[in-house]
């Protein structure tokens, strides 16, 4: 893989590891930041267990899986595993960006469109790296 694709691959691996830790260690903070509960601090006490699970722990496990796949791809020097991680990450970020655009207003975040654009930008970066790795 070329240097651009390799760099984006490691960004995805490290990012997934950091996201796994962030979601797993502070599920309430993540949920409160990304839901209407953030608009009213009094709602913080009402984060229910299913929301905490899906907003925190399930995302932690998902991201840990992405990180593990990336580490395996690096350990085995598998170009196809690295490409799969880049493509999967690009699709994930594209889907998240679409959801933020479609439903971001529901989160009470005033800058949800900017957040969606940032996520889309990362998705484009990972997809470009995937294409670069296929071409090289």
mmCIF file of C-alpha atoms in Angstrom:
data_model
loop_
_atom_site.group_PDB
_atom_site.id
_atom_site.type_symbol
_atom_site.label_atom_id
_atom_site.label_comp_id
_atom_site.label_asym_id
_atom_site.label_seq_id
_atom_site.Cartn_x
_atom_site.Cartn_y
_atom_site.Cartn_z
ATOM 1 C CA UNK A 1 0.000 0.000 0.000
ATOM 2 C CA UNK A 2 1.160 3.535 -0.628
ATOM 3 C CA UNK A 3 1.994 5.945 2.187
ATOM 4 C CA UNK A 4 -1.354 7.766 2.030
ATOM 5 C CA UNK A 5 -3.365 4.547 2.346
ATOM 6 C CA UNK A 6 -1.083 3.219 5.067
ATOM 7 C CA UNK A 7 -1.403 6.452 7.044
ATOM 8 C CA UNK A 8 -5.193 6.453 6.726
ATOM 9 C CA UNK A 9 -5.225 2.796 7.753
ATOM 10 C CA UNK A 10 -3.361 3.585 10.975
ATOM 11 C CA UNK A 11 -5.619 6.595 11.591
ATOM 12 C CA UNK A 12 -8.597 4.231 11.377
ATOM 13 C CA UNK A 13 -6.985 1.648 13.681
ATOM 14 C CA UNK A 14 -5.899 4.144 16.337
ATOM 15 C CA UNK A 15 -9.169 6.053 16.028
ATOM 16 C CA UNK A 16 -11.188 2.880 16.518
ATOM 17 C CA UNK A 17 -9.129 1.980 19.579
ATOM 18 C CA UNK A 18 -9.573 5.438 21.065
ATOM 19 C CA UNK A 19 -13.313 5.402 20.308
ATOM 20 C CA UNK A 20 -13.654 1.973 21.936
ATOM 21 C CA UNK A 21 -12.027 3.287 25.094
ATOM 22 C CA UNK A 22 -14.048 6.510 25.050
ATOM 23 C CA UNK A 23 -17.409 4.765 24.563
ATOM 24 C CA UNK A 24 -16.603 1.974 27.013
ATOM 25 C CA UNK A 25 -15.215 4.100 29.825
ATOM 26 C CA UNK A 26 -17.704 6.960 29.685
ATOM 27 C CA UNK A 27 -20.950 5.766 28.093
ATOM 28 C CA UNK A 28 -23.059 8.394 29.853
ATOM 29 C CA UNK A 29 -20.912 11.265 28.563
ATOM 30 C CA UNK A 30 -21.199 9.997 24.990
ATOM 31 C CA UNK A 31 -24.960 9.530 25.248
ATOM 32 C CA UNK A 32 -25.471 12.946 26.810
ATOM 33 C CA UNK A 33 -23.330 14.622 24.164
ATOM 34 C CA UNK A 34 -25.187 13.068 21.254
ATOM 35 C CA UNK A 35 -28.804 13.099 22.435
ATOM 36 C CA UNK A 36 -31.440 15.656 23.392
ATOM 37 C CA UNK A 37 -30.578 14.971 27.044
ATOM 38 C CA UNK A 38 -27.611 17.300 26.560
ATOM 39 C CA UNK A 39 -29.963 20.254 26.159
ATOM 40 C CA UNK A 40 -31.089 19.951 29.781
ATOM 41 C CA UNK A 41 -28.533 18.875 32.432
ATOM 42 C CA UNK A 42 -31.414 17.651 34.584
ATOM 43 C CA UNK A 43 -31.935 14.883 32.029
ATOM 44 C CA UNK A 44 -28.501 13.475 32.796
ATOM 45 C CA UNK A 45 -29.927 11.369 35.576
ATOM 46 C CA UNK A 46 -32.495 9.867 33.203
ATOM 47 C CA UNK A 47 -30.110 8.086 30.844
ATOM 48 C CA UNK A 48 -31.684 4.662 30.872
ATOM 49 C CA UNK A 49 -29.786 1.386 30.737
ATOM 50 C CA UNK A 50 -30.690 0.473 27.096
ATOM 51 C CA UNK A 51 -29.533 3.889 25.894
ATOM 52 C CA UNK A 52 -26.326 3.562 27.896
ATOM 53 C CA UNK A 53 -25.806 0.098 26.407
ATOM 54 C CA UNK A 54 -26.351 1.050 22.752
ATOM 55 C CA UNK A 55 -24.766 4.480 23.001
ATOM 56 C CA UNK A 56 -21.749 3.386 24.948
ATOM 57 C CA UNK A 57 -20.916 -0.258 25.379
ATOM 58 C CA UNK A 58 -22.177 -1.534 22.009
ATOM 59 C CA UNK A 59 -20.238 1.198 20.176
ATOM 60 C CA UNK A 60 -17.195 0.319 22.281
ATOM 61 C CA UNK A 61 -17.394 -3.309 21.185
ATOM 62 C CA UNK A 62 -17.947 -2.338 17.540
ATOM 63 C CA UNK A 63 -14.921 -0.045 17.587
ATOM 64 C CA UNK A 64 -12.818 -2.641 19.402
ATOM 65 C CA UNK A 65 -13.659 -5.030 16.559
ATOM 66 C CA UNK A 66 -12.501 -2.515 13.948
ATOM 67 C CA UNK A 67 -9.299 -1.934 15.925
ATOM 68 C CA UNK A 68 -8.659 -5.678 16.293
ATOM 69 C CA UNK A 69 -9.208 -6.250 12.564
ATOM 70 C CA UNK A 70 -6.730 -3.481 11.804
ATOM 71 C CA UNK A 71 -4.138 -4.849 14.199
ATOM 72 C CA UNK A 72 -4.570 -8.299 12.657
ATOM 73 C CA UNK A 73 -4.133 -6.826 9.181
ATOM 74 C CA UNK A 74 -0.921 -5.135 10.311
ATOM 75 C CA UNK A 75 0.363 -8.253 12.103
ATOM 76 C CA UNK A 76 -0.239 -10.468 9.077
ATOM 77 C CA UNK A 77 0.762 -7.740 6.593
ATOM 78 C CA UNK A 78 -2.479 -8.484 4.751
ATOM 79 C CA UNK A 79 -3.221 -5.862 2.118
ATOM 80 C CA UNK A 80 -6.764 -7.147 1.663
ATOM 81 C CA UNK A 81 -7.500 -6.933 5.410
ATOM 82 C CA UNK A 82 -6.194 -3.369 5.478
ATOM 83 C CA UNK A 83 -8.316 -2.534 2.443
ATOM 84 C CA UNK A 84 -11.371 -4.084 4.087
ATOM 85 C CA UNK A 85 -10.817 -1.938 7.167
ATOM 86 C CA UNK A 86 -10.512 1.216 5.058
ATOM 87 C CA UNK A 87 -13.635 0.403 3.034
ATOM 88 C CA UNK A 88 -15.631 -0.608 6.108
ATOM 89 C CA UNK A 89 -14.607 2.542 7.958
ATOM 90 C CA UNK A 90 -15.528 4.685 4.955
ATOM 91 C CA UNK A 91 -18.972 3.085 4.763
ATOM 92 C CA UNK A 92 -19.490 3.485 8.502
ATOM 93 C CA UNK A 93 -18.569 7.166 8.421
ATOM 94 C CA UNK A 94 -20.733 7.742 5.339
ATOM 95 C CA UNK A 95 -23.719 6.169 7.065
ATOM 96 C CA UNK A 96 -23.119 8.175 10.244
ATOM 97 C CA UNK A 97 -22.872 11.397 8.238
ATOM 98 C CA UNK A 98 -26.158 10.626 6.490
ATOM 99 C CA UNK A 99 -27.902 9.935 9.774
ATOM 100 C CA UNK A 100 -26.524 13.142 11.279
ATOM 101 C CA UNK A 101 -27.850 15.136 8.331
ATOM 102 C CA UNK A 102 -31.241 13.438 8.430
ATOM 103 C CA UNK A 103 -31.771 13.364 12.180
ATOM 104 C CA UNK A 104 -29.191 15.693 13.700
ATOM 105 C CA UNK A 105 -31.769 18.281 14.669
ATOM 106 C CA UNK A 106 -33.219 15.744 17.090
ATOM 107 C CA UNK A 107 -30.009 15.763 19.122
ATOM 108 C CA UNK A 108 -30.375 19.440 20.089
ATOM 109 C CA UNK A 109 -26.810 20.020 18.869
ATOM 110 C CA UNK A 110 -26.792 23.402 17.148
ATOM 111 C CA UNK A 111 -23.841 22.495 14.942
ATOM 112 C CA UNK A 112 -25.098 19.099 13.770
ATOM 113 C CA UNK A 113 -24.626 19.941 10.083
ATOM 114 C CA UNK A 114 -20.992 20.858 10.710
ATOM 115 C CA UNK A 115 -20.620 17.616 12.672
ATOM 116 C CA UNK A 116 -22.110 15.689 9.729
ATOM 117 C CA UNK A 117 -19.717 17.422 7.317
ATOM 118 C CA UNK A 118 -16.732 16.530 9.494
ATOM 119 C CA UNK A 119 -17.810 12.893 9.615
ATOM 120 C CA UNK A 120 -18.425 12.859 5.840
ATOM 121 C CA UNK A 121 -14.972 14.336 5.293
ATOM 122 C CA UNK A 122 -13.400 11.498 7.259
ATOM 123 C CA UNK A 123 -15.458 8.995 5.282
ATOM 124 C CA UNK A 124 -14.182 10.508 2.040
ATOM 125 C CA UNK A 125 -10.617 10.334 3.361
ATOM 126 C CA UNK A 126 -10.950 6.634 4.193
ATOM 127 C CA UNK A 127 -12.650 5.864 0.869
ATOM 128 C CA UNK A 128 -9.937 7.751 -1.029
ATOM 129 C CA UNK A 129 -7.308 5.767 0.851
ATOM 130 C CA UNK A 130 -9.119 2.552 -0.040
ATOM 131 C CA UNK A 131 -9.122 3.514 -3.722
ATOM 132 C CA UNK A 132 -5.458 4.526 -3.542
ATOM 133 C CA UNK A 133 -4.608 1.156 -2.029
ATOM 134 C CA UNK A 134 -6.460 -0.684 -4.799
ATOM 135 C CA UNK A 135 -4.745 1.330 -7.525
ATOM 136 C CA UNK A 136 -1.247 0.945 -6.051
#
